[in-house]
Coordinates of C-alpha atoms and ligand atoms in Angstrom, one line a residue:
X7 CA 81.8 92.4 140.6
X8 CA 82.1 92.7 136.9
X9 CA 85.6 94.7 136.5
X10 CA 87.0 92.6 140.3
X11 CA 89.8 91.1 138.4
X12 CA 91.2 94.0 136.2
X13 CA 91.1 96.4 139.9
X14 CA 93.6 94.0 141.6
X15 CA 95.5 95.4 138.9
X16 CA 98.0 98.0 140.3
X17 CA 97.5 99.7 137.1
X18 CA 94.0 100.3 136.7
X19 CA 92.3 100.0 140.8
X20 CA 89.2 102.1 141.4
X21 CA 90.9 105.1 139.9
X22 CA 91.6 103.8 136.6
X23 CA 88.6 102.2 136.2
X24 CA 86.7 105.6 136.7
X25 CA 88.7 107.0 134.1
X26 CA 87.7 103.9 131.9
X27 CA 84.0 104.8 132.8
X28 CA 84.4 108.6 132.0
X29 CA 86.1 107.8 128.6
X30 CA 85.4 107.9 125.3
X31 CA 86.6 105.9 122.4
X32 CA 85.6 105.8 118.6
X33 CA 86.5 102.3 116.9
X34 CA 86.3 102.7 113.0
X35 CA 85.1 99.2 111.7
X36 CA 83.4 96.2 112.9
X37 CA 84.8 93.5 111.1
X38 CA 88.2 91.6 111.9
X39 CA 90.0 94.1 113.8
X40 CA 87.2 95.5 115.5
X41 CA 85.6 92.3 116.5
X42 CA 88.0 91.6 119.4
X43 CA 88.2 95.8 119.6
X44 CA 84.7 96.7 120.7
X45 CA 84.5 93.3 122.8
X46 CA 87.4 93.9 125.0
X47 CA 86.9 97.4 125.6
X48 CA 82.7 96.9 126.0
X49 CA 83.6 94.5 128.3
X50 CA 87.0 96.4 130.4
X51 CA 83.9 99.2 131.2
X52 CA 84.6 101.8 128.5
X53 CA 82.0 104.4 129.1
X54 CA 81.3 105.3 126.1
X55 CA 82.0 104.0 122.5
X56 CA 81.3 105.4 118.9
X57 CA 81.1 102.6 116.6
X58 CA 81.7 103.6 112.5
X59 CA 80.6 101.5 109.8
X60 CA 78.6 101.5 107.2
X61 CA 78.5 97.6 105.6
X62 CA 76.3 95.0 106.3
X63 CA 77.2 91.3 107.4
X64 CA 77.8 89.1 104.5
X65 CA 78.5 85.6 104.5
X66 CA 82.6 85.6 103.6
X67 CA 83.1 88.0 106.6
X68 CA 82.2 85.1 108.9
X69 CA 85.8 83.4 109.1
X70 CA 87.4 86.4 111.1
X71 CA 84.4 88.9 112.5
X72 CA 83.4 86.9 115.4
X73 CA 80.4 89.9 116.3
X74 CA 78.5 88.6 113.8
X75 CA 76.5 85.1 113.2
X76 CA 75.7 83.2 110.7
X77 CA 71.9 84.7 111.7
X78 CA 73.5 88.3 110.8
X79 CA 74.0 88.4 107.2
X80 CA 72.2 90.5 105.7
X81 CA 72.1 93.1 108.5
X82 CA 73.8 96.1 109.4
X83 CA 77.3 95.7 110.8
X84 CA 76.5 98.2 113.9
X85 CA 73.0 97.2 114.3
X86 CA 74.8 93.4 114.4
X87 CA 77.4 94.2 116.7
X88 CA 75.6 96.9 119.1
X89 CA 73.5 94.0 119.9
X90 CA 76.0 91.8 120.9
X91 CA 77.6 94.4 122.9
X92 CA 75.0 95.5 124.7
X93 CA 74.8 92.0 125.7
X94 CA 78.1 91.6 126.8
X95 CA 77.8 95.0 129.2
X96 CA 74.6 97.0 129.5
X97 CA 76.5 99.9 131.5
X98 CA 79.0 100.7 128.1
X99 CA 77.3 103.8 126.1
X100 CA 77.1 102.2 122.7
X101 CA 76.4 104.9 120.0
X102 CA 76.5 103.6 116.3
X103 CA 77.0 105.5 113.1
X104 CA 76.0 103.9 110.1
X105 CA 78.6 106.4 108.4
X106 CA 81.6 106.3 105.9
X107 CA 84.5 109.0 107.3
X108 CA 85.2 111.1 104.7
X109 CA 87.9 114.3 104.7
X110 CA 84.8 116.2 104.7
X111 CA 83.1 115.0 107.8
X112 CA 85.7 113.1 109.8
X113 CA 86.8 115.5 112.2
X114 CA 83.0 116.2 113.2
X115 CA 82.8 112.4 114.0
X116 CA 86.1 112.0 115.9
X117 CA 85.9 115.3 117.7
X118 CA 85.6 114.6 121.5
X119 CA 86.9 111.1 121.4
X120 CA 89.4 110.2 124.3
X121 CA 91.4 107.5 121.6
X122 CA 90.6 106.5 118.1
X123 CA 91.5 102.8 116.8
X124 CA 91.3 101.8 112.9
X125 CA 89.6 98.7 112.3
X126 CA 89.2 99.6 108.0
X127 CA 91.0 97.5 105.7
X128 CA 91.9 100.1 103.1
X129 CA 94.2 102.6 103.1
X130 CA 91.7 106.0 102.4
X131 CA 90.0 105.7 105.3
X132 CA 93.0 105.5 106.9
X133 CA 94.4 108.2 106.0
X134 CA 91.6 110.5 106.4
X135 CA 91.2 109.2 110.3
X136 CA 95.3 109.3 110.7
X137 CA 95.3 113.1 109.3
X138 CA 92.4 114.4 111.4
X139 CA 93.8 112.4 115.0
X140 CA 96.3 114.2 114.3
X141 CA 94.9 117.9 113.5
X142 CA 92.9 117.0 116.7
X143 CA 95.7 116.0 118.4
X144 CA 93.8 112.5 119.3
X145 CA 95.6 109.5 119.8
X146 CA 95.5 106.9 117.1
X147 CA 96.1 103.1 117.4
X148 CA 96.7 101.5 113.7
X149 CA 96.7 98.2 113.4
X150 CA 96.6 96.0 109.7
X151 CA 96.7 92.3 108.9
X152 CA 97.2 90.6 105.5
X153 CA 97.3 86.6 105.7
X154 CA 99.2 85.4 108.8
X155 CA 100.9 88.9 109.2
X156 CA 99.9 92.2 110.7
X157 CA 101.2 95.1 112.6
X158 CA 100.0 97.6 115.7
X159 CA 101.3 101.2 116.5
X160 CA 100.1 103.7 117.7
X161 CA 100.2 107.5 116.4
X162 CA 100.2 110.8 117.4
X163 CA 101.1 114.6 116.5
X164 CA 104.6 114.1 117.5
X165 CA 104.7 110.6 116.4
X166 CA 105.2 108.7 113.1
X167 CA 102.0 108.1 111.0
X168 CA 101.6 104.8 108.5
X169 CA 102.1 107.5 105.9
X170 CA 105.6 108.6 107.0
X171 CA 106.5 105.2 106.9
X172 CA 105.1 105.1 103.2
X173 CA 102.4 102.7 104.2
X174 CA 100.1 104.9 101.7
X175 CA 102.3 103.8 98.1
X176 CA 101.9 99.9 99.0
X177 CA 100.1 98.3 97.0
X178 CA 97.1 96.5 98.8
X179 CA 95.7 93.1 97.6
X180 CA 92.1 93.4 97.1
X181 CA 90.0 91.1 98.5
X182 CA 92.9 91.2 102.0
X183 CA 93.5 87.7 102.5
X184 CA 93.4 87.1 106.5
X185 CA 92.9 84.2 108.8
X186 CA 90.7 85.0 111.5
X187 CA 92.8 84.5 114.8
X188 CA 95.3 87.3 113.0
X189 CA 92.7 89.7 113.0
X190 CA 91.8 88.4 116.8
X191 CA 95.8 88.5 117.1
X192 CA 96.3 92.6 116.3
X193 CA 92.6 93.4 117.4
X194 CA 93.6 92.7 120.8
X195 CA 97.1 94.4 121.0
X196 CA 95.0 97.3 119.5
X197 CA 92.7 97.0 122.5
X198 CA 95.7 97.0 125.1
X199 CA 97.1 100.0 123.4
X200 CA 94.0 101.7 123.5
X201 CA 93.4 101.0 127.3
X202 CA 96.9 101.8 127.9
X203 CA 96.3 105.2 126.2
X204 CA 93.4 105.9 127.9
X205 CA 94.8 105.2 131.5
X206 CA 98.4 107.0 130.9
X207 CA 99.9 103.5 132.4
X208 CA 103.0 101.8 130.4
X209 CA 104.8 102.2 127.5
X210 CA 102.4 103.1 124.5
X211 CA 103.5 102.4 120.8
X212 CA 104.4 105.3 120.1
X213 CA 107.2 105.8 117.3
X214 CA 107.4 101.5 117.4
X215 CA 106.0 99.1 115.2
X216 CA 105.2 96.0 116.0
X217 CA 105.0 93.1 113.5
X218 CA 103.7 90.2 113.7
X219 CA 104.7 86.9 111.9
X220 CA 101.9 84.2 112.6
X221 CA 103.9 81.5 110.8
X222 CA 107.4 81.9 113.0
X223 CA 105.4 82.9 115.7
X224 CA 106.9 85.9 116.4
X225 CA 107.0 89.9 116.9
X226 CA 109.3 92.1 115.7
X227 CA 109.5 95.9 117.4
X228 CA 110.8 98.2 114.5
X229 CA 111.8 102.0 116.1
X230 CA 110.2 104.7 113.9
X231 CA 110.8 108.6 112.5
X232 CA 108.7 110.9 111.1
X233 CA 108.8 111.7 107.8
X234 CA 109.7 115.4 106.8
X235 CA 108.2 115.1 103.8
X236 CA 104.8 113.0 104.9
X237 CA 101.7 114.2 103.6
X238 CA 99.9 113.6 106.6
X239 CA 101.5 115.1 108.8
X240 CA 103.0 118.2 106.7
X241 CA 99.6 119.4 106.1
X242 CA 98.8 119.4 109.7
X243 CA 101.4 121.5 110.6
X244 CA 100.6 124.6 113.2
Ligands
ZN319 ZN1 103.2 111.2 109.0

């Protein structure tokens, strides 16, 4: 009864939704991004997801991280949104890490996972998850907001990272101003891509950016390359 819409989907059916059920996904961050993240793939029927994050709720992350309450502050962002989850589908294998990825335990973490999607907001952590998906070979799905603006794409081995596209020398304003239904905005595209990844079905984003202006109201789809000379991906090399 729960999934009955999504399997008269010609896409998904019984068979898809098994592989939803058998899958694995680790979603970095439980803030903005990973607020409409971890609800829309806890409640599509993802069996299992690995939640990272090692904040706790405070009061200005409130505007935009809809898993958390006013009740929350104070706690521990995966103890906050694991109950929420676990809520919204008892079936979903929720398994929380109270954990900063660093280059020196990140590919223990993300080892096994079926997908990985970045919810962080800084540009390290990024890097360090972007350069061991891809070591891994483990399907990466970006996605970045700053005010009414943000961006999705997904990465691979053989696909640009946000380093090739020198994402890594911007300069990034500290605190990230963002309006919340941005964040819902990319979080959900980052959801799609992560379902579509996980069932093989359409066109991922691979080697395509999409931007998103909130104030003309539109996207923009920007084709991609690889960088020769990206860090990422150049130390990677087999
Ligand atoms: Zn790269």
């Amino acid at each position: 009864m729960r999934y009955e819409r999504q399997l008269l989907i010609p896409q998904i059916g019984q068979e898809g939704q098994k592989k939803l059920e058998q899958s694995t996904v680790t979603v970095i961050g439980s803030g903005g991004l990973g607020s409409p993240v971890l609800t829309y793939l806890t409640s599509a029927g993802v069996g299992t997801i690995r939640i990272f994050d090692c904040d706790v709720v405070s009061e200005s992350n409130l505007n935009r991280q809809f898993l958390h309450n006013t009740g929350d502050v104070g706690k521990l962002k995966i103890l906050s949104a694991k109950e929420k989850l676990s809520q919204l589908n008892p079936n979903v294998n929720l398994v929380t890490f109270n954990i900063r990825l660093e280059p020196d335990n990140v590919d223990e973490f993300i080892t096994g996972s079926d997908v990985v999607v970045d919810c962080v907001d800084n540009i390290a952590t990024r890097i360090t998850v972007a350069r061991a998906c891809i070591k891994l070979d483990i399907p990466l799905v970006e996605g970045g907001v700053c005010g009414l603006y943000g961006y999705v794409i997904d990465i691979g081995r053989d696909f640009p990272c946000l380093s090739c596209l020198g994402y890594d020398k911007v300069k990034q304003k500290t605190p990230v101003p963002v309006l919340g239904v941005t964040a819902g905005v990319i979080g959900c595209m980052q959801a799609n891509e992560c379902i579509k990844l996980l069932l093989g079905i359409g066109e991922p984003l691979y080697g395509r950016m999409l931007s998103y202006d909130g104030l003309s109201g539109t996207w923009d789809e920007s084709r991609v390359k690889k960088s020769d000379s990206c860090p990422v991906h150049g130390n990677t090399k087999k």
